[in-house]
Tab-separated table of C-alpha atoms and ligand atoms in Angstrom:
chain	number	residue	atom	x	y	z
A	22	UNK	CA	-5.698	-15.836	27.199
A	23	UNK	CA	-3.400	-14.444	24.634
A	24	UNK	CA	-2.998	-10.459	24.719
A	25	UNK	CA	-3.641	-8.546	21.277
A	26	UNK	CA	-0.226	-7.575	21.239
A	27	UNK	CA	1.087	-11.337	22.021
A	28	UNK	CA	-1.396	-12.572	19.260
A	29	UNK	CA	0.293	-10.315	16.568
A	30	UNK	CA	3.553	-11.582	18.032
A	31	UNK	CA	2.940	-15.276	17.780
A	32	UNK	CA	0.628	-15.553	14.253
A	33	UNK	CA	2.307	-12.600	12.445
A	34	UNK	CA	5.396	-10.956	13.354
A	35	UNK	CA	6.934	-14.316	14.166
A	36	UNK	CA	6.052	-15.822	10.398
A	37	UNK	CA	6.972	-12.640	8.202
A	38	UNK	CA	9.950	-12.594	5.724
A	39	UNK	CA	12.160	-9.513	6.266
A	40	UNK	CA	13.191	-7.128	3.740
A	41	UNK	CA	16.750	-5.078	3.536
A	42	UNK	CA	14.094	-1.898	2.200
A	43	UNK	CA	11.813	-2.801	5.149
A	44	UNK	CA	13.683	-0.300	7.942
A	45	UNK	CA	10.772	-0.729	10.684
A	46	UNK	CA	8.186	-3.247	10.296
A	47	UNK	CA	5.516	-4.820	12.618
A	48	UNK	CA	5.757	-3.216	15.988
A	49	UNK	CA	5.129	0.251	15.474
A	50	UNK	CA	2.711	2.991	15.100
A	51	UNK	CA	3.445	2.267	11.182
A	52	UNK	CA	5.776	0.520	8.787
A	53	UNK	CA	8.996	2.454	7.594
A	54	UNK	CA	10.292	1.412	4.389
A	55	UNK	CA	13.291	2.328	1.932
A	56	UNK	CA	11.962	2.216	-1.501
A	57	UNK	CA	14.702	1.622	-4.240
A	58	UNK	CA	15.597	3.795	-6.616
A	59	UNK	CA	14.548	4.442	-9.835
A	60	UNK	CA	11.219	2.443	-9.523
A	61	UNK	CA	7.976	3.611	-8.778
A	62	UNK	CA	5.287	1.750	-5.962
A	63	UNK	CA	2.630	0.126	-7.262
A	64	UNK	CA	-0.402	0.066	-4.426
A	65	UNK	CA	-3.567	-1.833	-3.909
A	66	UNK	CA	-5.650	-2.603	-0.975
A	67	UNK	CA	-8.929	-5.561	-1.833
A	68	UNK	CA	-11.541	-6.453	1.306
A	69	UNK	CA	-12.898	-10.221	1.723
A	70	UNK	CA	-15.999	-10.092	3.933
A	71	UNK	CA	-18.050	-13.013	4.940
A	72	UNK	CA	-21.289	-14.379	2.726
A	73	UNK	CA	-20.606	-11.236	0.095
A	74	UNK	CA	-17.109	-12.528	-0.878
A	75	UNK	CA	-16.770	-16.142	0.246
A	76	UNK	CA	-19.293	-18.704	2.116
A	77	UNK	CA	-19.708	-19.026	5.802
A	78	UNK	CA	-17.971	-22.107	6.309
A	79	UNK	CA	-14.355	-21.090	4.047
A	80	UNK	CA	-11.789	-22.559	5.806
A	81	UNK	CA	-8.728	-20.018	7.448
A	82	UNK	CA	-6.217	-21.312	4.928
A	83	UNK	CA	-8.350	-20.999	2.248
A	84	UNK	CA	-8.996	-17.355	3.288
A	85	UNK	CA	-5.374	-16.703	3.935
A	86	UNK	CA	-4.103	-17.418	0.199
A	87	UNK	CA	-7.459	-15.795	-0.866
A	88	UNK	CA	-6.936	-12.499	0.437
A	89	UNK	CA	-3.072	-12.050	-0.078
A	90	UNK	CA	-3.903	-13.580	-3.989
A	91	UNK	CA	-6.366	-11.211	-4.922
A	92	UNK	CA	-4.033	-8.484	-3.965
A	93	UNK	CA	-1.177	-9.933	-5.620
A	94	UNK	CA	-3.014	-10.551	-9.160
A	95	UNK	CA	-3.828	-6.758	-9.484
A	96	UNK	CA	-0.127	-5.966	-8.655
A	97	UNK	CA	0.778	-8.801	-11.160
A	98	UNK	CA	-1.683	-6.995	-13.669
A	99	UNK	CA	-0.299	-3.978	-13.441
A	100	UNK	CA	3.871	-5.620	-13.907
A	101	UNK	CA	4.903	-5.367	-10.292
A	102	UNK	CA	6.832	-7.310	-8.331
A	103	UNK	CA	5.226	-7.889	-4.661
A	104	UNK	CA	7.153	-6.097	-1.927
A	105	UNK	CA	5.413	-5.056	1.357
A	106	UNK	CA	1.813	-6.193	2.938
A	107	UNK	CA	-0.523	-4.378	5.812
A	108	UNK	CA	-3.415	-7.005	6.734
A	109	UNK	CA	-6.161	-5.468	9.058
A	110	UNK	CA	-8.320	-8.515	10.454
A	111	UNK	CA	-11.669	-7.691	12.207
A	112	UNK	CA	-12.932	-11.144	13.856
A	113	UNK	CA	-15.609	-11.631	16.045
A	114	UNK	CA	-13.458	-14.109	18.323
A	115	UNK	CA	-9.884	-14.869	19.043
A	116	UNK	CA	-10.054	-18.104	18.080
A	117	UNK	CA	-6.077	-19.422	17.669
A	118	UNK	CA	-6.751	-22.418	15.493
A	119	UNK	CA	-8.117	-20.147	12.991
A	120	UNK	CA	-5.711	-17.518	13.079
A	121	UNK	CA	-2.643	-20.914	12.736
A	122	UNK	CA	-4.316	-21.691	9.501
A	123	UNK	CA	-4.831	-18.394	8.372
A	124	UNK	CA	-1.669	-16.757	9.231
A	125	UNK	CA	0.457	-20.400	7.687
A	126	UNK	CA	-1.681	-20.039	4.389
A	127	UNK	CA	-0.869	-16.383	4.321
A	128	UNK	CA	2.244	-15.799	5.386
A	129	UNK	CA	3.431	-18.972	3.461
A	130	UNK	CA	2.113	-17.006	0.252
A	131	UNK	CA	4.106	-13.710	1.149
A	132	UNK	CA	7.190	-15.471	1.561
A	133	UNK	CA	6.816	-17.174	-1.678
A	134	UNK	CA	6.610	-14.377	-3.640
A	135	UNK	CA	9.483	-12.355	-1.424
A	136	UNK	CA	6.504	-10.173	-0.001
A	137	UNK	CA	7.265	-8.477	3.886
A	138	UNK	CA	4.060	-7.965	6.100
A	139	UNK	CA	4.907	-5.265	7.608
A	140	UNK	CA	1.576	-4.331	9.637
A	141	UNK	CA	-1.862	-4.149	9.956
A	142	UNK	CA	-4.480	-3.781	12.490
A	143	UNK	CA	-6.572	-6.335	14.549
A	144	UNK	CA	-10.260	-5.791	15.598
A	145	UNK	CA	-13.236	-7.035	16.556
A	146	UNK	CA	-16.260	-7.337	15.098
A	147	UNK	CA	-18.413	-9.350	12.210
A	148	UNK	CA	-15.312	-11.507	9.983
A	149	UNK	CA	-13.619	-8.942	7.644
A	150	UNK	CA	-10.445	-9.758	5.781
A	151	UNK	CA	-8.632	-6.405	4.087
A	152	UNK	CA	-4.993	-6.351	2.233
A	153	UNK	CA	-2.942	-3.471	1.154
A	154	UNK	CA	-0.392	-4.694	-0.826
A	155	UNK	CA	2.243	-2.564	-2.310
A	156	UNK	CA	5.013	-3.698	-5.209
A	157	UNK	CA	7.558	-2.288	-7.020
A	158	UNK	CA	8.547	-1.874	-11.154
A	159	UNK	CA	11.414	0.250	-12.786
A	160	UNK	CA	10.180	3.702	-13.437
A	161	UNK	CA	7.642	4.282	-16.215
A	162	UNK	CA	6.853	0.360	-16.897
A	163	UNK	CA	3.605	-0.165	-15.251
A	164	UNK	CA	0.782	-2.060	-17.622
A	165	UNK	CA	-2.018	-0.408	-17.476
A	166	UNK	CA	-5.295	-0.591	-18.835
A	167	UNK	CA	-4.933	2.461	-20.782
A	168	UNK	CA	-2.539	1.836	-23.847
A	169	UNK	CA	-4.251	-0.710	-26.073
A	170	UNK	CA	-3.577	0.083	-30.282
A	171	UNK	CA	-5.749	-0.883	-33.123
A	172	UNK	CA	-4.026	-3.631	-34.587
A	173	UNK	CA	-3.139	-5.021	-31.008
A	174	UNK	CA	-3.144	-8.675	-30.647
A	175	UNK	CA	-5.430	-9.760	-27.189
A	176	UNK	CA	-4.568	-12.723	-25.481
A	177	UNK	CA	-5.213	-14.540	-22.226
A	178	UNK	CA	-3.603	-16.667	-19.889
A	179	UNK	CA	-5.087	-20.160	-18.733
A	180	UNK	CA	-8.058	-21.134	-19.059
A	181	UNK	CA	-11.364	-19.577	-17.809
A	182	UNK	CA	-14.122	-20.273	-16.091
A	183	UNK	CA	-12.381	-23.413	-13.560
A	184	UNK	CA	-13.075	-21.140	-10.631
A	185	UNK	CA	-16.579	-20.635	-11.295
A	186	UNK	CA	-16.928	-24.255	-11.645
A	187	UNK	CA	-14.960	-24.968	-8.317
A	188	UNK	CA	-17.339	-22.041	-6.660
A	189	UNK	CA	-20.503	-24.065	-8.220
A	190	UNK	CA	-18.919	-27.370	-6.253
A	191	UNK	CA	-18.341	-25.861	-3.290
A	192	UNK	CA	-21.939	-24.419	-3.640
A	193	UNK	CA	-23.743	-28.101	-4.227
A	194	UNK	CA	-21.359	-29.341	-1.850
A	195	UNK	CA	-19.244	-32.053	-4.174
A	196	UNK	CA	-16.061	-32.494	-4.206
A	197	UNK	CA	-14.025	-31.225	-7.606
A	198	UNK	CA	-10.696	-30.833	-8.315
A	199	UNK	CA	-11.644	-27.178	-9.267
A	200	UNK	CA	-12.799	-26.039	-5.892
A	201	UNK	CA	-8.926	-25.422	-5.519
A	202	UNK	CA	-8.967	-23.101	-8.568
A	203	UNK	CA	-11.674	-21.174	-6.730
A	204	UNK	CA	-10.755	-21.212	-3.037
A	205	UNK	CA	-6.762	-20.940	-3.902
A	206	UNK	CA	-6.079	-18.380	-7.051
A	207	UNK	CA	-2.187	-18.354	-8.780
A	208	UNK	CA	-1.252	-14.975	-9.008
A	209	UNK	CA	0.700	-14.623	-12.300
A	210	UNK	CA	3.199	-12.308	-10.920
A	211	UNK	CA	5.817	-13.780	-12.909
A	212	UNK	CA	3.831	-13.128	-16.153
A	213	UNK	CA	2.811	-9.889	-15.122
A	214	UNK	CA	6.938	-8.915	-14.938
A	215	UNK	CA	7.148	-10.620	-18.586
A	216	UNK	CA	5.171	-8.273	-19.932
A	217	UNK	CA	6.643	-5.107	-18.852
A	218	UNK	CA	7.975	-3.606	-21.921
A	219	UNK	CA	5.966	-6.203	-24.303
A	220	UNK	CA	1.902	-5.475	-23.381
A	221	UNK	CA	0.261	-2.339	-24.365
A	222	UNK	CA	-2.320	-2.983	-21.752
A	223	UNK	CA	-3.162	-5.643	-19.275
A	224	UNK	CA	-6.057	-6.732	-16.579
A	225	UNK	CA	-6.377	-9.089	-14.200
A	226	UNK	CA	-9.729	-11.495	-14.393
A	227	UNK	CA	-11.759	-11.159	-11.484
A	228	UNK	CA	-15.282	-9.986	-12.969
A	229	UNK	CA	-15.020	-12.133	-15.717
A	230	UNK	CA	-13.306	-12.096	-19.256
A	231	UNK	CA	-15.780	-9.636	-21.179
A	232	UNK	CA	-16.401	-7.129	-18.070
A	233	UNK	CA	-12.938	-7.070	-18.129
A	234	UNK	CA	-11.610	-6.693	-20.914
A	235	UNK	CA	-14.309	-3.704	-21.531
A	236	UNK	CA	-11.856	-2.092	-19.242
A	237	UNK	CA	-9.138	-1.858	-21.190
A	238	UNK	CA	-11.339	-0.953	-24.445
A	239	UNK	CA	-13.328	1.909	-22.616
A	240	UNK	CA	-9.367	3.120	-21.091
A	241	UNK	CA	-7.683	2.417	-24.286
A	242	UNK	CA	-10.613	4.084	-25.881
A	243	UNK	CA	-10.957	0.980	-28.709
A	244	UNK	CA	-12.791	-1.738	-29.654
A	245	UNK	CA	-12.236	-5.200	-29.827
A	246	UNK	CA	-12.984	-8.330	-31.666
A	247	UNK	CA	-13.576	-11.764	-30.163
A	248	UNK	CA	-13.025	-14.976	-31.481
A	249	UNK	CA	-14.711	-17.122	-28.931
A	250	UNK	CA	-13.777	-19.953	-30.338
A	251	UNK	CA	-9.990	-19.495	-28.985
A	252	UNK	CA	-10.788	-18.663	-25.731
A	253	UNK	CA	-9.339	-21.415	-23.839
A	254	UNK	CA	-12.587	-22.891	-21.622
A	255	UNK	CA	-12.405	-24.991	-18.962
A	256	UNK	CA	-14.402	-28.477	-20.300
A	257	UNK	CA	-16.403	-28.066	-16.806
A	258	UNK	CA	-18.075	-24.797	-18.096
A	259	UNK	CA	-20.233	-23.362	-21.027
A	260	UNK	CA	-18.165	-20.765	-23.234
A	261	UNK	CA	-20.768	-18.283	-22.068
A	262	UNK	CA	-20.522	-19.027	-18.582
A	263	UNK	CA	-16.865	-19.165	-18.833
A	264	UNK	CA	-16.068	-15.889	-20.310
A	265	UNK	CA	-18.786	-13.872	-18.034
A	266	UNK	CA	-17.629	-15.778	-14.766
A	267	UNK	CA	-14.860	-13.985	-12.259
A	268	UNK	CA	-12.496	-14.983	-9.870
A	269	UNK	CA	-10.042	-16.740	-12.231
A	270	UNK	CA	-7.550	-14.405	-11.972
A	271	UNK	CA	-5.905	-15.189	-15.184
A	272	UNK	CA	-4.407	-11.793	-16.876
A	273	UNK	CA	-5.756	-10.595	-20.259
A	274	UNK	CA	-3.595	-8.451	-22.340
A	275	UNK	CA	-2.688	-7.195	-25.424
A	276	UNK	CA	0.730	-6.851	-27.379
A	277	UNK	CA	1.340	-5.274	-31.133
A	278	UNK	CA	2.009	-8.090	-33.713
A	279	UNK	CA	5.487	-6.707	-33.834
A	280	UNK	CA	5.858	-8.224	-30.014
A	281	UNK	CA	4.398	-11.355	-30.018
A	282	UNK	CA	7.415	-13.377	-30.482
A	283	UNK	CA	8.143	-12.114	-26.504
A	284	UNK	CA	5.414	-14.239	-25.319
A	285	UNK	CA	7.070	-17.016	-24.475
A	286	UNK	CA	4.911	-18.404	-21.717
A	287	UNK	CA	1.400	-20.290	-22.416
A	288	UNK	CA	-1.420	-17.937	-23.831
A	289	UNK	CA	-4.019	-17.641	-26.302
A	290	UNK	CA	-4.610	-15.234	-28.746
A	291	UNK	CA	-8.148	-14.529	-29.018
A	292	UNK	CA	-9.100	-11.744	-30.822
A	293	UNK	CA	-7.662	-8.256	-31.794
A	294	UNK	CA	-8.228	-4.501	-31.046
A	295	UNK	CA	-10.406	-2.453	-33.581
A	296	UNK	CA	-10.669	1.613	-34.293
A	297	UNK	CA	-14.177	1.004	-34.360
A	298	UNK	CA	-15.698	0.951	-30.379
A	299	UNK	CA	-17.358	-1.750	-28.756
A	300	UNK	CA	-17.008	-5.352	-27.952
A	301	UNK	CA	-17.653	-7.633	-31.546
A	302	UNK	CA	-17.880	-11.384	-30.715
A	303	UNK	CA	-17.866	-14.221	-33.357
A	304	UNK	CA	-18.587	-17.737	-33.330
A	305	UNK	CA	-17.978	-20.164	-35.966
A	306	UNK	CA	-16.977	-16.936	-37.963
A	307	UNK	CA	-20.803	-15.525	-37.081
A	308	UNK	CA	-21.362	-12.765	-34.801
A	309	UNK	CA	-22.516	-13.862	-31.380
A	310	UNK	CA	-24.802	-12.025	-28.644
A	311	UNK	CA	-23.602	-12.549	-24.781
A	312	UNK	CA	-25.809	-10.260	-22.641
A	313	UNK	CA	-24.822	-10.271	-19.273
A	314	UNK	CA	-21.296	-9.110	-19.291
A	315	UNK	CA	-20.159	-10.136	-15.618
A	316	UNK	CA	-20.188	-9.628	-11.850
A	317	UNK	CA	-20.629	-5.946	-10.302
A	318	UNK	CA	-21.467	-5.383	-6.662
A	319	UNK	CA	-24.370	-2.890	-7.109
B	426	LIG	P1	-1.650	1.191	16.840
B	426	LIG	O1	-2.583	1.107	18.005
B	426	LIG	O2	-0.508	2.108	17.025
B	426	LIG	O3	-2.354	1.375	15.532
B	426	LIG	P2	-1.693	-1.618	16.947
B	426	LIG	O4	-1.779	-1.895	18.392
B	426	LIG	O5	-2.935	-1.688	16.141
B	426	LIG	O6	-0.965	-0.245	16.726
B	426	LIG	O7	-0.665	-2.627	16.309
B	426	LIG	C1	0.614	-2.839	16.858
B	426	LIG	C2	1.577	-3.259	15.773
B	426	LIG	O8	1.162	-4.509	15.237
B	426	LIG	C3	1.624	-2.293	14.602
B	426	LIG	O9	2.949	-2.285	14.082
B	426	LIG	C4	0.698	-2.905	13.590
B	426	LIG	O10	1.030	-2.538	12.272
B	426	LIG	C5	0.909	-4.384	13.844
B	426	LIG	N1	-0.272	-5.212	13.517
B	426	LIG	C6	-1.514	-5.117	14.069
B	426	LIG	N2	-2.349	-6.044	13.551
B	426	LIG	C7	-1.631	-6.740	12.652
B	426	LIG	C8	-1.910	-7.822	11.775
B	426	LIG	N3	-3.121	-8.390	11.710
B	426	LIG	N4	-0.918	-8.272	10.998
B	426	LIG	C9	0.300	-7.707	11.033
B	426	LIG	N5	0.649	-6.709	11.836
B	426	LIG	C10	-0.295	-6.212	12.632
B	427	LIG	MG1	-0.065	3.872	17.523
């Protein structure tokens, strides 16, 4: 039987990327790092725990992308570059072909986008998966929420609503393509950096399109309107369901009209920011009523 310290070892010390900034890293009572200068940290920590934020019987690999992707969208969101990663892991067994697929899935994510785990803690108890991911961008060039203009072009990246219809799938057990879209989110990290200096504001989609993007009006203190019919839907999904569903972690932003020529990646333009508050939506040039405006834990 594998010791705590010889598990951390073999599934996690063993698999992480180093860093030239990352002075101390797994091994010690905490991480010591060497930020560089003239940027600022960008922090976020997200918690996965079992039948609130994914079913029973999720695979480890699918968990390991899962949590390090969630994490890495809201850093992409807000511009940064990934840099440094705690996980703390509570599981109610040592169980080591679980922690091989987790730790592959997730350390195989960190290393793609240049990201050091550099600690965490391991504990037992009911299965509880939390990240703290930290990343870096050149001081003063976060996106934020706060920042939108009337006048401000909104667009959106991909197309919404696939990962509600993988979750529905995985749900009625049948195989889809989409499950994938789901159970393995893209990070758009390397939109996120393409925006510094072009978006007035940006968000990542994980409650869904419209709760979302009420962020950025009620930040920006704006309003917005919609033209649903150029929000890019997946053909799996109603429009409605689409643009009220999370976990697609596209990133929804907008840019002034004198900007839009730096978009040179693929996104739609669906609608621009108003003076006037609140969220207008049209269809076929009509206004158009969506109620329920997207997921919210309590
Ligand atoms: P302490 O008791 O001082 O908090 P731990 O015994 O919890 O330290 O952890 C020992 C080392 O292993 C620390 O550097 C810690 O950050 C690291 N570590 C623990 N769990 C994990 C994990 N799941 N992934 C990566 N590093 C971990
Ligand atoms: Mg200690």
């Amino acid at each position: 039987m594998l010791s705590e310290f010889d598990i951390i070892k073999k599934y996690f010390q063993t698999r992480a990327i180093g860093r030239p900034d990352v002075i101390c890293g797994i091994g010690d009572d905490a991480a010591v790092i060497e930020p560089p200068e003239h940027t600022q940290l960008v922090m976020t920590t997200d918690t996965l725990v079992e039948n609130v934020h994914f079913l029973k019987e999720t695979l480890a690999e699918d968990l390991g992308h899962r949590a390090l992707a969630v994490n890495l969208s809201d850093l992409a969101a807000m511009g940064a570059k990934p840099a440094w990663v705690l996980l703390s892991l509570t599981l109610p067994e040592i169980d080591e072909g679980w922690l091989e697929n987790f730790s592959q899935m997730f350390c195989s994510l960190a290393a793609q986008h240049q990201c050091a785990l550099v600690g965490g803690n391991l504990s037992k108890g009911p299965l509880s998966i939390t990240v703290q991911a930290t990343g870096l961008v050149p001081t003063g060039q976060a996106l934020q929420r706060v920042g939108a203009k009337q006048g401000d072009l909104i667009y959106v990246t991909g197309e919404l609503g696939a990962a509600q219809a993988g979750l529905r799938a995985l749900k009625n057990h049948e195989s889809s393509p989409l499950t994938k879209n789901f159970l393995r989110p893209t990070p758009q990290i390397e939109i996120g950096v393409a925006l510094r200096n072009v978006a007035t504001s940006c968000i990542d989609i994980s409650d869904g399109l419209l709760a979302d993007l009420q962020h950025i009006l009620s930040a920006s203190e704006v309003g917005a309107v919609l033209d649903l019919d150029k929000v890019p839907v997946c053909s799996a999904i109603e429009l409605d369901d689409a643009v009220t569903a999370g976990d697609d972690y596209e990133l929804c932003f907008t840019v002034s009209p004198t900007k839009t020529d730096r978009i040179n990646f693929p996104a739609s333009c669906i609608g621009k920011i108003v003076a006037e508050p609140g969220l207008r939506m049209l269809r076929n040039q009509k206004d158009y009523v969506i109620d329920n405006f997207g997921y919210q834990h309590f």
